[in-house]
Amino acid sequence: MLSAVERKIDQFINDLNDKEVSLLYTKLPHGKRLRAKLILKIAGSNLSVVKTAAVVEMIHAASLLHDDVIDDAYTRRSKPSLNALYGNKTAIMLGDILYSKGFLELNNISPEVAKIVSNAVVQLSLGELKDVSLSKTFNIDKEIYLDMIYKKTASLIEASAGAAAVLAGKPKDAYLTYGRNLGLAFQMIDDLLDITSDSETLGKPALHDFVEGKVTLPYIYLYELLESEDQKRLVLLHAKVLSKEEQAWIMQKMDEHQILLKCYTEAKELIDEAVELMNENGEEALSDIAQEMIDRNF
Ligand code: FPP
Ligand code: MG
């Protein structure tokens, strides 16, 4: 049960015996706890499972704290981010505390679970670094984009499913693939929402990713389909603050080439593949959570 995971996280935070950390933790919006839900759905809710779900959510929260500093994001889930409220130093340190306490607790679960989760955190960090360095260029290589989102986002969702399978004594490989597909689709949808959602819903300015230098899948496809003059124009707009006209031009070209549908379809295919794989393993209940990954509007 998800409430058992919340209680376990609260307990881990209380263990630290630090009033400031306890207060700061209350300022973090919880999100949908998708990773914890996934772990509980696969493995039930014994103590090791609840601990694993709590640790994964703490690591995820830590990574978002750091990510908001890196991305200069002043909102998270439509609320002020911790860096906006307390500054970068506090946000980074709360991230480090959540992350290291999570790692400490990982030692009390099982060596195999610890290995799967800690390896994912290495990948997560490599992916975030890649995201930062790629945003300095106009990357049009889809494989490079996919490798980056695999590491940055899919690795921890893949690890959540794999670790849960290990705890439940289920065949790990199918669950790792399921989690990987879910993670890739999740980030593809996240990148689409940056284009389709209005700035109020998203809590950040329109086309924020592109302005920040991130050439996500929709821009890669758009570039591929544009005439050469328009390709040049798109490259010139990269990583710049966009006027209303420039924003409208990008949106019109996206529309003309049906880019958003193309990206959504690709994410949906990954989800369908994941659902089918789970159905083959008698895990029909895992299709809802897969659907939840892509049925998001913020
Ligand atoms: C969100 O990407 C970022 C991630 C999924 C991973 C961030 C990872 C790190 C900062 C590595 C550090 C790790 C630890 C454990 C401290 P996004 O910016 O595309 O998504 P957003 O729209 O949610 O900000
Ligand atoms: Mg970000």
Short mmCIF file of C-alpha atoms and ligand atoms in Angstrom, two decimals:
data_model
loop_
_atom_site.label_atom_id
_atom_site.label_comp_id
_atom_site.label_asym_id
_atom_site.label_seq_id
_atom_site.Cartn_x
_atom_site.Cartn_y
_atom_site.Cartn_z
CA MET A 1 0.00 0.00 0.00
CA LEU A 2 1.22 3.42 -0.93
CA SER A 3 0.51 4.84 2.53
CA ALA A 4 2.97 2.31 4.00
CA VAL A 5 5.61 3.71 1.65
CA GLU A 6 4.85 7.29 2.76
CA ARG A 7 5.16 6.17 6.39
CA LYS A 8 8.46 4.45 5.66
CA ILE A 9 9.87 7.60 4.00
CA ASP A 10 8.67 9.68 6.99
CA GLN A 11 10.39 7.20 9.30
CA PHE A 12 13.66 7.39 7.32
CA ILE A 13 13.51 11.20 7.49
CA ASN A 14 12.72 11.14 11.25
CA ASP A 15 15.73 8.84 11.78
CA LEU A 16 17.92 11.76 10.72
CA ASN A 17 16.79 13.64 13.79
CA ASP A 18 17.11 17.02 12.11
CA LYS A 19 14.25 19.52 12.34
CA GLU A 20 15.40 21.54 9.34
CA VAL A 21 15.45 18.47 7.09
CA SER A 22 12.01 17.39 8.34
CA LEU A 23 10.62 20.85 7.57
CA LEU A 24 12.23 21.01 4.13
CA TYR A 25 10.88 17.58 3.27
CA THR A 26 7.31 18.81 3.93
CA LYS A 27 7.86 21.45 1.22
CA LEU A 28 8.36 18.83 -1.50
CA PRO A 29 5.29 17.96 -3.56
CA HIS A 30 4.93 14.16 -3.54
CA GLY A 31 4.04 13.59 -7.14
CA LYS A 32 2.25 10.49 -8.29
CA ARG A 33 4.69 8.00 -6.79
CA LEU A 34 4.62 6.01 -10.01
CA ARG A 35 7.81 4.13 -9.20
CA ALA A 36 6.52 3.07 -5.78
CA LYS A 37 3.18 2.01 -7.28
CA LEU A 38 5.01 -0.06 -9.87
CA ILE A 39 7.11 -1.81 -7.22
CA LEU A 40 4.06 -2.59 -5.04
CA LYS A 41 2.04 -3.85 -8.03
CA ILE A 42 4.81 -6.25 -9.00
CA ALA A 43 5.92 -7.41 -5.57
CA GLY A 44 3.08 -6.96 -3.05
CA SER A 45 3.77 -5.09 0.16
CA ASN A 46 6.07 -6.90 2.56
CA LEU A 47 8.67 -4.90 4.51
CA SER A 48 11.49 -5.27 1.96
CA VAL A 49 9.18 -4.18 -0.84
CA VAL A 50 7.97 -1.12 1.08
CA LYS A 51 11.58 -0.21 1.95
CA THR A 52 12.66 -0.57 -1.69
CA ALA A 53 9.76 1.62 -2.85
CA ALA A 54 10.63 4.24 -0.21
CA VAL A 55 14.31 4.26 -1.19
CA VAL A 56 13.50 4.58 -4.90
CA GLU A 57 11.14 7.50 -4.24
CA MET A 58 13.78 9.22 -2.09
CA ILE A 59 16.36 8.81 -4.85
CA HIS A 60 13.86 10.10 -7.40
CA ALA A 61 13.06 13.12 -5.22
CA ALA A 62 16.80 13.79 -4.81
CA SER A 63 17.34 13.66 -8.55
CA LEU A 64 14.52 16.18 -9.15
CA LEU A 65 15.95 18.53 -6.51
CA HIS A 66 19.26 18.51 -8.37
CA ASP A 67 17.57 18.66 -11.75
CA ASP A 68 15.66 21.82 -10.85
CA VAL A 69 18.90 23.50 -9.85
CA ILE A 70 20.57 22.36 -13.09
CA ASP A 71 17.58 23.44 -15.21
CA ASP A 72 17.04 26.74 -13.30
CA ALA A 73 13.45 25.58 -12.80
CA TYR A 74 11.49 27.66 -10.33
CA THR A 75 8.40 25.48 -10.31
CA ARG A 76 7.86 21.79 -9.84
CA ARG A 77 4.39 20.29 -10.28
CA SER A 78 2.99 23.85 -10.50
CA LYS A 79 4.40 24.78 -7.08
CA PRO A 80 7.57 26.72 -6.28
CA SER A 81 10.56 24.39 -6.45
CA LEU A 82 12.76 24.03 -3.38
CA ASN A 83 15.54 26.01 -5.07
CA ALA A 84 13.04 28.81 -5.68
CA LEU A 85 11.99 28.80 -2.02
CA TYR A 86 15.33 28.28 -0.28
CA GLY A 87 18.05 28.67 -2.91
CA ASN A 88 20.32 26.25 -4.74
CA LYS A 89 22.55 25.34 -1.81
CA THR A 90 19.68 24.08 0.31
CA ALA A 91 18.10 22.22 -2.61
CA ILE A 92 21.37 20.47 -3.46
CA MET A 93 22.01 19.47 0.15
CA LEU A 94 18.49 18.15 0.72
CA GLY A 95 19.00 16.11 -2.46
CA ASP A 96 22.27 14.74 -1.10
CA ILE A 97 20.64 13.87 2.23
CA LEU A 98 17.70 12.04 0.63
CA TYR A 99 20.01 10.26 -1.76
CA SER A 100 22.58 9.14 0.80
CA LYS A 101 19.98 8.09 3.39
CA GLY A 102 18.29 6.08 0.63
CA PHE A 103 21.60 4.39 -0.14
CA LEU A 104 22.21 3.62 3.51
CA GLU A 105 18.80 1.92 3.74
CA LEU A 106 19.43 0.02 0.51
CA ASN A 107 22.09 -1.97 2.38
CA ASN A 108 19.38 -3.44 4.61
CA ILE A 109 17.32 -4.90 1.76
CA SER A 110 19.24 -7.37 -0.42
CA PRO A 111 22.56 -7.26 -2.27
CA GLU A 112 20.86 -7.90 -5.62
CA VAL A 113 18.30 -5.12 -5.11
CA ALA A 114 21.09 -2.80 -3.94
CA LYS A 115 23.10 -3.57 -7.09
CA ILE A 116 20.16 -2.98 -9.44
CA VAL A 117 19.15 0.31 -7.82
CA SER A 118 22.65 1.71 -7.35
CA ASN A 119 23.57 0.90 -10.94
CA ALA A 120 20.47 2.82 -12.06
CA VAL A 121 21.60 5.87 -10.08
CA VAL A 122 24.95 5.78 -11.89
CA GLN A 123 23.04 5.71 -15.20
CA LEU A 124 20.70 8.47 -14.03
CA SER A 125 23.65 10.72 -13.28
CA LEU A 126 25.37 9.90 -16.58
CA GLY A 127 22.09 10.66 -18.37
CA GLU A 128 21.67 14.02 -16.68
CA LEU A 129 25.24 15.00 -17.58
CA LYS A 130 24.54 13.98 -21.19
CA ASP A 131 21.35 16.07 -21.16
CA VAL A 132 23.37 19.09 -20.03
CA SER A 133 26.10 18.62 -22.63
CA LEU A 134 23.67 17.85 -25.46
CA SER A 135 21.77 21.06 -24.79
CA LYS A 136 24.85 23.01 -25.88
CA THR A 137 24.48 21.58 -29.39
CA PHE A 138 21.67 21.04 -31.90
CA ASN A 139 21.63 17.25 -31.71
CA ILE A 140 19.66 15.66 -34.57
CA ASP A 141 20.66 12.07 -33.82
CA LYS A 142 17.65 10.20 -32.46
CA GLU A 143 19.79 7.35 -31.10
CA ILE A 144 21.77 9.79 -28.97
CA TYR A 145 18.53 11.32 -27.65
CA LEU A 146 17.14 7.84 -26.86
CA ASP A 147 20.31 6.80 -25.05
CA MET A 148 20.17 10.00 -22.97
CA ILE A 149 16.52 9.57 -21.95
CA TYR A 150 17.09 5.89 -21.27
CA LYS A 151 19.78 6.79 -18.77
CA LYS A 152 18.19 9.94 -17.35
CA THR A 153 14.67 8.58 -16.85
CA ALA A 154 14.12 4.99 -17.92
CA SER A 155 17.00 3.50 -15.90
CA LEU A 156 15.34 4.10 -12.51
CA ILE A 157 11.93 2.88 -13.70
CA GLU A 158 13.59 -0.18 -15.24
CA ALA A 159 15.45 -0.79 -11.96
CA SER A 160 12.22 -0.38 -9.96
CA ALA A 161 10.52 -3.09 -11.99
CA GLY A 162 13.61 -5.34 -11.95
CA ALA A 163 14.18 -4.97 -8.21
CA ALA A 164 10.51 -5.67 -7.52
CA ALA A 165 10.69 -8.82 -9.65
CA VAL A 166 13.74 -10.00 -7.68
CA LEU A 167 11.92 -9.41 -4.38
CA ALA A 168 8.88 -11.31 -5.65
CA GLY A 169 10.93 -14.18 -7.11
CA LYS A 170 9.67 -13.40 -10.62
CA PRO A 171 11.73 -13.58 -13.87
CA LYS A 172 13.71 -10.34 -13.83
CA ASP A 173 14.38 -9.79 -17.54
CA ALA A 174 10.76 -9.37 -18.67
CA TYR A 175 10.15 -6.83 -15.90
CA LEU A 176 13.31 -4.91 -16.74
CA THR A 177 12.12 -4.59 -20.36
CA TYR A 178 8.66 -3.56 -19.20
CA GLY A 179 10.15 -0.85 -16.95
CA ARG A 180 12.54 0.33 -19.64
CA ASN A 181 9.72 0.79 -22.15
CA LEU A 182 7.58 2.60 -19.57
CA GLY A 183 10.46 4.90 -18.71
CA LEU A 184 11.24 5.79 -22.32
CA ALA A 185 7.56 6.46 -23.04
CA PHE A 186 7.27 8.54 -19.87
CA GLN A 187 10.12 10.87 -20.91
CA MET A 188 8.85 11.10 -24.50
CA ILE A 189 5.48 12.24 -23.15
CA ASP A 190 7.21 14.66 -20.77
CA ASP A 191 9.02 16.17 -23.75
CA LEU A 192 5.76 16.38 -25.71
CA LEU A 193 3.95 18.08 -22.84
CA ASP A 194 6.59 20.80 -22.86
CA ILE A 195 5.24 21.69 -26.29
CA THR A 196 1.52 21.02 -25.94
CA SER A 197 0.74 22.30 -22.44
CA ASP A 198 0.16 25.96 -21.75
CA SER A 199 2.67 27.58 -19.46
CA GLU A 200 0.20 27.78 -16.58
CA THR A 201 -0.52 24.04 -16.53
CA LEU A 202 3.11 23.17 -16.90
CA GLY A 203 4.43 25.72 -14.44
CA LYS A 204 7.13 26.83 -16.87
CA PRO A 205 7.22 28.99 -20.01
CA ALA A 206 6.04 27.56 -23.34
CA LEU A 207 8.63 25.63 -25.39
CA HIS A 208 10.90 25.87 -22.35
CA ASP A 209 12.98 22.82 -23.33
CA PHE A 210 13.98 24.27 -26.71
CA VAL A 211 14.71 27.66 -25.17
CA GLU A 212 16.93 25.83 -22.65
CA GLY A 213 18.75 24.17 -25.56
CA LYS A 214 17.09 20.74 -25.28
CA VAL A 215 16.48 19.27 -28.72
CA THR A 216 13.91 16.65 -27.79
CA LEU A 217 12.31 14.07 -30.11
CA PRO A 218 9.67 16.42 -31.62
CA TYR A 219 12.40 18.87 -32.69
CA ILE A 220 14.55 16.05 -34.10
CA TYR A 221 11.62 14.85 -36.23
CA LEU A 222 10.70 18.38 -37.20
CA TYR A 223 14.24 19.07 -38.35
CA GLU A 224 14.22 15.87 -40.44
CA LEU A 225 11.04 16.91 -42.23
CA LEU A 226 11.72 20.61 -42.83
CA GLU A 227 13.02 22.09 -46.10
CA SER A 228 16.62 23.23 -45.83
CA GLU A 229 15.79 26.95 -45.42
CA ASP A 230 13.42 26.13 -42.58
CA GLN A 231 15.98 23.78 -41.04
CA LYS A 232 18.39 26.72 -40.89
CA ARG A 233 15.72 28.88 -39.28
CA LEU A 234 15.01 26.24 -36.63
CA VAL A 235 18.71 25.91 -35.80
CA LEU A 236 18.96 29.69 -35.43
CA LEU A 237 16.08 29.68 -32.94
CA HIS A 238 17.70 26.98 -30.80
CA ALA A 239 18.58 27.93 -27.21
CA LYS A 240 17.19 31.48 -27.55
CA VAL A 241 14.33 33.32 -25.92
CA LEU A 242 11.55 33.09 -28.51
CA SER A 243 9.22 35.89 -29.60
CA LYS A 244 5.49 35.12 -29.93
CA GLU A 245 5.94 34.94 -33.74
CA GLU A 246 8.84 32.51 -33.48
CA GLN A 247 6.88 30.30 -31.09
CA ALA A 248 3.91 30.37 -33.46
CA TRP A 249 6.15 29.44 -36.41
CA ILE A 250 7.52 26.39 -34.58
CA MET A 251 4.01 25.33 -33.56
CA GLN A 252 2.71 25.77 -37.09
CA LYS A 253 5.52 23.63 -38.53
CA MET A 254 4.94 20.98 -35.85
CA ASP A 255 1.30 20.97 -36.88
CA GLU A 256 1.98 20.83 -40.60
CA HIS A 257 4.19 17.77 -40.22
CA GLN A 258 2.00 16.09 -37.57
CA ILE A 259 5.01 15.82 -35.30
CA LEU A 260 3.15 15.55 -32.02
CA LEU A 261 1.05 12.64 -33.24
CA LYS A 262 4.16 10.90 -34.55
CA CYS A 263 5.88 11.19 -31.15
CA TYR A 264 2.78 10.18 -29.21
CA THR A 265 2.35 7.12 -31.44
CA GLU A 266 5.94 6.11 -30.79
CA ALA A 267 5.48 6.39 -27.02
CA LYS A 268 2.21 4.44 -27.27
CA GLU A 269 3.95 1.65 -29.20
CA LEU A 270 6.47 1.25 -26.37
CA ILE A 271 3.60 1.07 -23.89
CA ASP A 272 1.69 -1.48 -25.98
CA GLU A 273 4.79 -3.64 -26.25
CA ALA A 274 5.27 -3.45 -22.46
CA VAL A 275 1.63 -4.35 -21.80
CA GLU A 276 1.80 -7.29 -24.18
CA LEU A 277 4.94 -8.59 -22.51
CA MET A 278 3.25 -8.45 -19.10
CA ASN A 279 0.11 -10.10 -20.43
CA GLU A 280 2.30 -12.98 -21.62
CA ASN A 281 3.56 -13.24 -18.03
CA GLY A 282 0.05 -13.27 -16.57
CA GLU A 283 0.42 -9.72 -15.21
CA GLU A 284 -2.69 -8.03 -16.63
CA ALA A 285 -2.79 -5.72 -13.61
CA LEU A 286 0.38 -4.04 -14.86
CA SER A 287 -1.36 -2.56 -17.89
CA ASP A 288 -3.13 0.20 -15.89
CA ILE A 289 0.10 1.60 -14.57
CA ALA A 290 1.59 1.52 -18.07
CA GLN A 291 -1.37 3.50 -19.35
CA GLU A 292 -0.95 6.00 -16.52
CA MET A 293 2.56 6.74 -17.80
CA ILE A 294 1.24 8.21 -21.02
CA ASP A 295 -2.21 9.50 -20.00
CA ARG A 296 -0.81 12.60 -18.41
CA ASN A 297 -1.55 16.18 -19.06
CA PHE A 298 1.07 17.73 -16.84
C1 FPP B 1 14.31 15.21 -15.09
O1 FPP B 1 14.51 15.52 -16.41
C2 FPP B 1 15.55 14.61 -14.50
C3 FPP B 1 15.78 13.32 -14.26
C4 FPP B 1 14.75 12.30 -14.55
C5 FPP B 1 17.06 12.80 -13.69
C6 FPP B 1 17.91 13.78 -12.94
C7 FPP B 1 19.15 13.14 -12.43
C8 FPP B 1 20.14 13.76 -11.75
C9 FPP B 1 20.08 15.22 -11.44
C10 FPP B 1 21.31 12.99 -11.27
C11 FPP B 1 21.51 13.12 -9.77
C12 FPP B 1 21.06 11.94 -9.05
C13 FPP B 1 20.89 11.85 -7.69
C14 FPP B 1 20.34 10.63 -7.13
C15 FPP B 1 21.19 12.93 -6.74
P1 FPP B 1 13.77 16.74 -17.12
O2 FPP B 1 14.46 18.00 -16.76
O3 FPP B 1 13.71 16.40 -18.57
O4 FPP B 1 12.31 16.65 -16.53
P2 FPP B 1 11.41 17.71 -15.76
O5 FPP B 1 10.56 18.30 -16.84
O6 FPP B 1 10.63 16.87 -14.79
O7 FPP B 1 12.31 18.70 -15.10
MG MG B 2 14.11 19.49 -15.44
#
